[in-house]
Short mmCIF file of C-alpha atoms in Angstrom, two decimals:
data_model
loop_
_atom_site.label_atom_id
_atom_site.label_comp_id
_atom_site.label_asym_id
_atom_site.label_seq_id
_atom_site.Cartn_x
_atom_site.Cartn_y
_atom_site.Cartn_z
CA MET A 1252 158.01 130.93 172.22
CA ALA A 1253 154.57 130.46 173.84
CA THR A 1254 153.09 132.80 171.26
CA LYS A 1255 154.68 130.89 168.40
CA HIS A 1256 153.52 127.59 169.89
CA ARG A 1257 149.92 128.81 170.11
CA LEU A 1258 150.03 130.04 166.51
CA TRP A 1259 151.43 126.68 165.36
CA VAL A 1260 148.63 124.75 167.14
CA ALA A 1261 145.98 127.06 165.71
CA GLY A 1262 147.39 126.57 162.20
CA ILE A 1263 147.26 122.79 162.54
CA ALA A 1264 143.64 123.00 163.74
CA CYS A 1265 142.63 125.15 160.76
CA MET A 1266 144.27 122.75 158.35
CA GLY A 1267 142.35 119.90 159.95
CA LEU A 1268 139.07 121.74 159.51
CA LEU A 1269 139.84 122.52 155.88
CA LEU A 1270 140.72 118.90 155.14
CA ALA A 1271 137.57 117.70 156.86
CA GLY A 1272 135.54 120.16 154.84
CA CYS A 1273 137.14 118.98 151.60
CA GLY A 1274 136.49 115.38 152.53
CA ASN A 1275 132.79 116.05 153.22
CA GLY A 1276 132.49 117.95 149.97
CA ASP A 1277 133.84 115.04 147.94
CA GLU A 1278 131.49 112.60 149.65
CA ALA A 1279 128.50 114.85 149.04
CA GLY A 1280 129.45 115.28 145.42
CA GLN A 1281 129.74 111.52 144.98
CA THR A 1282 126.30 111.03 146.52
CA ASP A 1283 124.77 113.65 144.23
CA ALA A 1284 126.32 112.05 141.16
CA THR A 1285 124.98 108.66 142.13
CA SER A 1286 121.48 109.96 142.80
CA SER A 1287 121.36 111.87 139.51
CA THR A 1288 122.29 108.67 137.66
CA GLU A 1289 119.54 106.74 139.39
CA SER A 1290 116.93 109.47 139.21
CA THR A 1291 115.67 109.71 135.66
CA GLY A 1292 112.89 112.13 136.46
CA SER A 1293 115.05 115.10 137.51
CA GLU A 1294 116.79 115.75 134.19
CA PRO A 1295 115.65 115.23 130.57
CA VAL A 1296 117.12 112.12 128.99
CA SER A 1297 119.04 111.81 125.74
CA LEU A 1298 118.14 108.81 123.59
CA ILE A 1299 120.07 107.10 120.81
CA PHE A 1300 117.51 105.45 118.54
CA GLY A 1301 118.68 102.35 116.66
CA THR A 1302 116.81 101.75 113.40
CA GLY A 1303 117.98 99.84 110.29
CA GLY A 1304 119.46 100.49 106.88
CA THR A 1305 118.80 103.90 105.37
CA SER A 1306 116.85 102.32 102.50
CA GLY A 1307 114.48 100.44 104.81
CA SER A 1308 111.43 101.51 106.81
CA TYR A 1309 112.96 101.57 110.28
CA TYR A 1310 115.20 104.56 109.54
CA PRO A 1311 112.48 106.99 108.37
CA ILE A 1312 110.27 105.89 111.27
CA GLY A 1313 113.09 106.90 113.59
CA GLY A 1314 113.32 110.28 111.88
CA ALA A 1315 109.59 110.89 112.28
CA LEU A 1316 109.53 109.86 115.96
CA LYS A 1317 112.62 111.92 116.76
CA ARG A 1318 110.59 115.11 116.38
CA VAL A 1319 107.63 113.65 118.27
CA PHE A 1320 109.72 112.55 121.25
CA GLU A 1321 111.86 115.69 121.42
CA ASP A 1322 108.71 117.75 122.02
CA SER A 1323 108.57 116.15 125.48
CA ASP A 1324 109.97 117.94 128.51
CA LEU A 1325 111.35 114.58 129.63
CA VAL A 1326 113.49 114.17 126.51
CA ASP A 1327 116.47 116.38 125.76
CA GLN A 1328 117.39 115.00 122.35
CA VAL A 1329 117.00 111.92 120.18
CA GLN A 1330 119.81 110.80 117.90
CA VAL A 1331 118.64 108.46 115.12
CA VAL A 1332 121.30 106.04 113.90
CA SER A 1333 121.36 103.57 111.02
CA THR A 1334 122.17 100.02 112.12
CA GLY A 1335 122.12 96.41 110.97
CA ALA A 1336 118.54 96.20 112.29
CA SER A 1337 116.97 93.74 114.73
CA VAL A 1338 119.84 91.65 116.10
CA GLN A 1339 122.30 94.54 116.28
CA ASN A 1340 119.64 96.79 117.78
CA ILE A 1341 119.03 94.41 120.66
CA ASN A 1342 122.76 93.99 121.25
CA ASN A 1343 123.10 97.79 121.28
CA ILE A 1344 120.27 98.12 123.81
CA GLU A 1345 121.97 95.53 125.99
CA ASP A 1346 125.38 97.22 126.00
CA GLY A 1347 123.91 100.71 126.46
CA THR A 1348 124.80 102.02 123.01
CA ASN A 1349 121.11 102.60 122.18
CA GLN A 1350 118.18 103.48 124.40
CA LEU A 1351 115.45 102.94 121.79
CA ALA A 1352 115.21 100.58 118.83
CA ILE A 1353 112.88 98.96 116.31
CA VAL A 1354 113.05 95.18 115.98
CA MET A 1355 111.08 92.26 114.58
CA SER A 1356 109.05 90.27 117.10
CA ASP A 1357 110.64 86.93 116.24
CA VAL A 1358 114.15 88.23 116.92
CA ALA A 1359 113.01 89.95 120.13
CA TYR A 1360 111.28 86.76 121.28
CA ASP A 1361 114.47 84.77 120.79
CA ALA A 1362 116.40 87.46 122.68
CA ILE A 1363 114.28 87.40 125.83
CA ASN A 1364 114.26 83.61 125.81
CA GLY A 1365 117.96 83.15 125.14
CA GLN A 1366 117.56 81.12 121.98
CA GLY A 1367 118.50 81.30 118.32
CA GLN A 1368 121.15 83.95 117.81
CA PHE A 1369 120.93 84.76 121.55
CA GLU A 1370 121.67 81.23 122.76
CA GLY A 1371 123.03 81.28 126.31
CA ARG A 1372 122.01 84.83 127.21
CA THR A 1373 118.78 86.74 127.66
CA ALA A 1374 118.08 90.36 126.80
CA ASP A 1375 116.52 92.63 129.42
CA ILE A 1376 114.26 94.63 127.10
CA LYS A 1377 110.70 95.93 127.18
CA THR A 1378 108.17 97.03 124.58
CA ILE A 1379 107.09 100.66 124.20
CA ALA A 1380 104.69 99.94 121.31
CA GLY A 1381 103.69 97.31 118.80
CA LEU A 1382 104.10 98.54 115.22
CA TYR A 1383 103.14 97.49 111.70
CA PRO A 1384 103.36 93.86 110.59
CA ASN A 1385 105.82 92.26 108.22
CA VAL A 1386 103.50 90.07 106.16
CA VAL A 1387 104.53 86.69 104.75
CA GLN A 1388 103.62 86.99 101.07
CA VAL A 1389 104.05 83.96 98.83
CA VAL A 1390 103.69 84.73 95.12
CA ALA A 1391 103.65 82.08 92.37
CA THR A 1392 103.60 82.34 88.60
CA ALA A 1393 100.21 81.55 87.11
CA ASN A 1394 101.54 78.57 85.12
CA SER A 1395 103.26 76.95 88.12
CA ASP A 1396 100.15 75.18 89.40
CA ILE A 1397 100.99 76.34 92.92
CA GLN A 1398 97.77 77.10 94.79
CA SER A 1399 98.88 76.13 98.29
CA VAL A 1400 102.09 75.77 100.29
CA ALA A 1401 101.89 72.00 99.81
CA ASP A 1402 101.97 72.54 96.04
CA MET A 1403 105.52 73.86 96.34
CA LYS A 1404 106.84 70.32 96.57
CA GLY A 1405 109.07 69.66 93.60
CA LYS A 1406 109.07 73.34 92.55
CA ARG A 1407 111.73 76.05 92.23
CA ILE A 1408 111.30 78.48 95.12
CA GLY A 1409 112.98 81.76 96.07
CA VAL A 1410 113.42 81.84 99.85
CA GLY A 1411 115.26 85.11 100.43
CA LYS A 1412 118.90 85.82 101.17
CA VAL A 1413 120.78 83.46 103.46
CA GLY A 1414 120.05 84.23 107.12
CA SER A 1415 117.52 86.97 106.32
CA GLY A 1416 114.16 87.37 108.00
CA VAL A 1417 112.61 86.31 104.70
CA GLU A 1418 114.45 82.99 104.74
CA GLN A 1419 113.54 82.36 108.38
CA SER A 1420 109.87 82.82 107.51
CA ALA A 1421 110.18 80.58 104.44
CA GLN A 1422 111.76 77.79 106.47
CA LYS A 1423 109.11 78.00 109.17
CA VAL A 1424 106.22 78.02 106.67
CA LEU A 1425 107.62 74.98 104.86
CA GLU A 1426 108.20 73.22 108.17
CA ALA A 1427 104.63 73.93 109.28
CA ALA A 1428 103.42 72.35 106.03
CA GLY A 1429 105.50 69.25 106.70
CA MET A 1430 108.25 70.07 104.22
CA SER A 1431 111.86 71.18 104.08
CA TYR A 1432 114.29 72.40 101.43
CA ASP A 1433 114.85 68.76 100.49
CA ASP A 1434 111.30 68.63 99.12
CA LEU A 1435 111.93 71.44 96.64
CA ALA A 1436 113.35 71.03 93.16
CA ARG A 1437 115.49 74.11 93.63
CA VAL A 1438 116.14 76.52 96.51
CA SER A 1439 117.10 80.01 95.36
CA HIS A 1440 118.60 82.35 97.98
CA THR A 1441 117.53 85.45 96.12
CA GLY A 1442 116.42 88.80 97.49
CA TYR A 1443 113.28 90.58 96.33
CA ALA A 1444 114.65 92.04 93.11
CA ASP A 1445 116.42 88.88 92.00
CA SER A 1446 113.42 86.70 92.83
CA VAL A 1447 111.24 88.91 90.64
CA THR A 1448 113.75 88.73 87.79
CA GLU A 1449 113.97 84.95 88.04
CA MET A 1450 110.19 84.57 88.10
CA SER A 1451 109.81 86.90 85.14
CA ASN A 1452 112.36 84.86 83.20
CA GLY A 1453 110.65 81.58 84.03
CA ASN A 1454 113.48 80.35 86.25
CA LEU A 1455 111.49 80.33 89.51
CA ASP A 1456 107.98 79.05 90.18
CA ALA A 1457 107.34 81.05 93.36
CA ALA A 1458 109.05 83.21 95.96
CA PHE A 1459 108.66 84.38 99.54
CA PHE A 1460 108.45 88.09 100.42
CA THR A 1461 108.25 89.11 104.09
CA SER A 1462 107.49 92.81 104.24
CA GLY A 1463 104.81 95.42 104.56
CA VAL A 1464 101.93 95.54 102.09
CA PRO A 1465 102.29 96.46 99.30
CA ASN A 1466 105.75 95.31 98.39
CA SER A 1467 106.96 97.33 95.40
CA SER A 1468 108.85 94.35 93.99
CA ILE A 1469 105.64 92.32 93.89
CA THR A 1470 103.79 95.28 92.36
CA GLY A 1471 106.41 95.47 89.61
CA LEU A 1472 106.21 91.72 89.00
CA MET A 1473 102.42 91.89 88.63
CA GLN A 1474 102.76 94.46 85.86
CA ASN A 1475 104.68 92.09 83.61
CA THR A 1476 103.89 88.55 84.78
CA ASP A 1477 100.69 86.67 85.55
CA VAL A 1478 100.90 85.61 89.18
CA ASN A 1479 98.74 84.42 92.03
CA PHE A 1480 99.13 84.78 95.77
CA VAL A 1481 99.39 81.59 97.83
CA ASN A 1482 97.43 81.46 101.08
CA VAL A 1483 99.26 80.51 104.27
CA ASP A 1484 96.23 79.30 106.17
CA GLY A 1485 94.48 76.22 107.52
CA ASP A 1486 96.67 73.68 109.30
CA THR A 1487 99.85 75.42 108.15
CA ALA A 1488 98.86 78.69 109.79
CA ALA A 1489 97.52 76.92 112.88
CA THR A 1490 100.85 75.13 113.33
CA LEU A 1491 102.79 78.37 112.98
CA LEU A 1492 100.62 80.21 115.48
CA ASP A 1493 100.81 77.37 117.95
CA LYS A 1494 104.57 76.90 117.77
CA TYR A 1495 105.70 80.50 117.29
CA PRO A 1496 103.79 83.05 119.42
CA TYR A 1497 105.05 86.00 117.39
CA TYR A 1498 103.01 85.00 114.33
CA GLU A 1499 99.52 86.40 113.82
CA THR A 1500 96.92 85.98 111.10
CA TYR A 1501 96.69 88.64 108.42
CA GLU A 1502 94.40 89.29 105.49
CA ILE A 1503 95.39 91.18 102.36
CA PRO A 1504 91.98 92.49 101.32
CA ALA A 1505 90.40 92.23 97.89
CA GLY A 1506 89.54 95.33 95.91
CA ALA A 1507 92.04 97.60 97.64
CA PRO A 1508 93.98 99.53 94.96
CA GLU A 1509 96.73 100.46 97.40
CA ARG A 1510 97.19 96.76 98.26
CA TYR A 1511 97.57 95.09 94.89
CA ASP A 1512 93.86 95.48 93.95
CA LEU A 1513 93.28 91.73 94.23
CA ASP A 1514 90.19 89.92 93.01
CA THR A 1515 90.09 87.73 96.11
CA ALA A 1516 91.48 88.25 99.59
CA VAL A 1517 94.66 86.49 100.66
CA ASN A 1518 94.88 84.84 104.07
CA THR A 1519 98.37 84.59 105.47
CA VAL A 1520 100.45 85.27 108.58
CA ALA A 1521 102.56 88.18 109.76
CA ILE A 1522 105.21 89.16 112.30
CA ARG A 1523 104.88 92.52 114.01
CA ASN A 1524 107.66 95.00 114.50
CA LEU A 1525 108.23 96.44 117.96
CA LEU A 1526 109.56 99.67 119.45
CA ILE A 1527 111.69 98.56 122.40
CA ALA A 1528 113.76 100.07 125.21
CA PRO A 1529 115.97 98.75 128.00
CA ALA A 1530 114.08 97.48 131.04
CA SER A 1531 115.91 100.14 133.06
CA MET A 1532 114.08 103.01 131.33
CA SER A 1533 112.09 105.01 133.88
CA ASP A 1534 108.34 104.58 134.05
CA ASP A 1535 107.81 108.29 133.42
CA VAL A 1536 109.83 108.24 130.21
CA SER A 1537 108.35 105.02 128.84
CA ARG A 1538 104.83 106.30 129.51
CA GLU A 1539 105.64 109.62 127.84
CA LEU A 1540 107.03 107.93 124.74
CA ALA A 1541 104.02 105.63 124.40
CA GLN A 1542 101.55 108.49 124.83
CA ARG A 1543 103.29 110.84 122.41
CA PHE A 1544 103.57 108.09 119.80
CA TYR A 1545 99.90 107.21 120.20
CA ASP A 1546 98.79 110.84 119.96
CA TYR A 1547 100.97 111.41 116.89
CA LEU A 1548 99.31 108.53 115.04
CA GLY A 1549 95.96 110.23 115.57
CA THR A 1550 97.03 113.33 113.64
CA ASP A 1551 97.28 114.14 109.94
CA LYS A 1552 101.05 114.63 110.27
CA VAL A 1553 101.96 110.97 109.74
CA SER A 1554 103.96 110.80 106.51
CA VAL A 1555 105.88 107.51 106.72
CA GLY A 1556 103.86 104.84 104.96
CA ALA A 1557 104.72 102.06 107.44
CA LEU A 1558 103.13 104.03 110.27
CA LYS A 1559 99.83 104.09 108.38
CA GLN A 1560 99.63 100.33 108.20
CA PHE A 1561 98.39 99.46 111.67
CA ASP A 1562 95.66 100.47 114.07
CA ARG A 1563 97.04 102.49 116.98
CA ALA A 1564 94.43 100.83 119.21
CA ARG A 1565 96.64 97.71 119.05
CA MET A 1566 99.91 99.35 120.05
CA GLY A 1567 99.76 97.83 123.53
CA GLN A 1568 98.13 94.55 122.57
CA ASP A 1569 99.47 91.09 121.71
CA VAL A 1570 103.17 91.92 121.97
CA VAL A 1571 105.57 89.03 122.65
CA VAL A 1572 107.97 91.18 124.68
CA PRO A 1573 106.31 92.53 127.87
CA LEU A 1574 105.42 96.20 127.91
CA ALA A 1575 107.47 98.66 129.93
CA ALA A 1576 105.58 99.53 133.10
CA GLY A 1577 105.07 103.17 132.10
CA ALA A 1578 103.83 102.24 128.63
CA GLN A 1579 101.51 99.63 130.15
CA SER A 1580 100.14 102.29 132.49
CA PHE A 1581 99.35 104.56 129.55
CA TYR A 1582 97.58 101.89 127.51
CA ASP A 1583 95.60 100.85 130.59
CA SER A 1584 94.52 104.47 131.07
CA LEU A 1585 92.82 104.57 127.67
CA ASN A 1586 89.91 102.58 129.13
CA GLY A 1587 88.48 101.46 125.83
CA GLU A 1588 88.77 104.89 124.20
CA THR A 1589 91.42 103.74 121.71
CA GLY A 1590 88.91 103.56 118.89
CA SER A 1591 88.18 107.29 119.03
CA GLY A 1592 91.15 108.20 116.85
CA ALA A 1593 91.97 104.91 115.23
CA SER A 1594 89.68 104.79 112.27
CA GLY A 1595 89.92 102.30 109.48
CA ASP A 1596 91.77 104.96 107.51
CA ASP A 1597 94.91 103.90 109.35
CA GLU A 1598 94.62 100.54 107.65
CA THR A 1599 93.89 101.78 104.15
CA SER A 1600 95.81 105.02 103.84
CA GLY A 1601 97.80 105.42 100.66
CA ASP A 1602 101.52 105.74 101.24
CA THR A 1603 102.36 109.06 99.71
CA ASP A 1604 105.76 109.91 101.11
CA GLN A 1605 106.91 106.31 101.18
CA ALA A 1606 105.16 103.88 98.92
CA SER A 1607 105.43 101.03 101.40
CA PRO A 1608 107.71 99.45 103.96
CA ASN A 1609 108.74 97.05 101.21
CA ASP A 1610 112.44 97.34 101.97
CA THR A 1611 112.13 95.67 105.37
CA GLU A 1612 114.10 92.80 103.85
CA THR A 1613 117.03 94.93 104.97
CA ASP A 1614 115.47 95.75 108.34
CA ALA A 1615 114.57 92.12 109.00
CA SER A 1616 118.15 90.98 109.19
#
């Protein structure tokens, strides 16, 4: 009996040790899982990259940067997805569906300030890089007598599709000039193609186009219809820049065949596009993405036309959404050397593989 009792006690003791060991193992495993989630530097990250419609400029930019970013040891893979563009992209960043996205500055500005379509909530996003501008281009038929924004009063104007980025720009430009839709003879909610058709047929006097330069719809219109570009400058531009920090001045140069080959330069305003990420992205990863993007733009491998339309020296400058800390660190490290690979060719390159980012009407939604 004594022998059996001793064996029974020893068995209970062993079971206790085994249970204790199992308990410690579970706790250690839980700690490791938590630390691996918080530590972004130990394992390469996978990124889902929100872009825009497949016919716009955001999507091919995503495809080009996918290869650039996947060359990094810090990035495992990049999945490029087509989305509804700016607003959806920010919502997807916020809910964790996407880890990278391209958006327009005006939408991003509203998001971080909890206004407009983001009323009552603020988005916790950061900028990796400033991109090419969407330029506000106002084109009028030659016989319309429209030489300035003020001349639109009493005229028939195409303002873009309802709720589009084009319409938002049109409304703000008119407002800055002291006008509203009520001052126009007719407001046409037409997209690029329909605006061109209506102008060609004599049914519209002018139309707004907010896109990269050149816009292929405008180029087509110029081949069949006498038109002139309307400057958005002077007090109108000053009011826009003062009230809306995401606007910047922009000049469409004269004598540039790849930019309408105009006789005189056009002074207008533009809204930049941004490459953004969640604020939670690690400093190492955000720095790596900024550096690889910058280096890529200094090569002859850039094929997407939209990426040829801005100076890489400005990637970290004048962005309305604060830079991610890692990206900021990279741009700070350049110490004035940004001009070494950012020649004027970036501004004037012909768009061979993609004529222009003219389809950003879709991306600007």
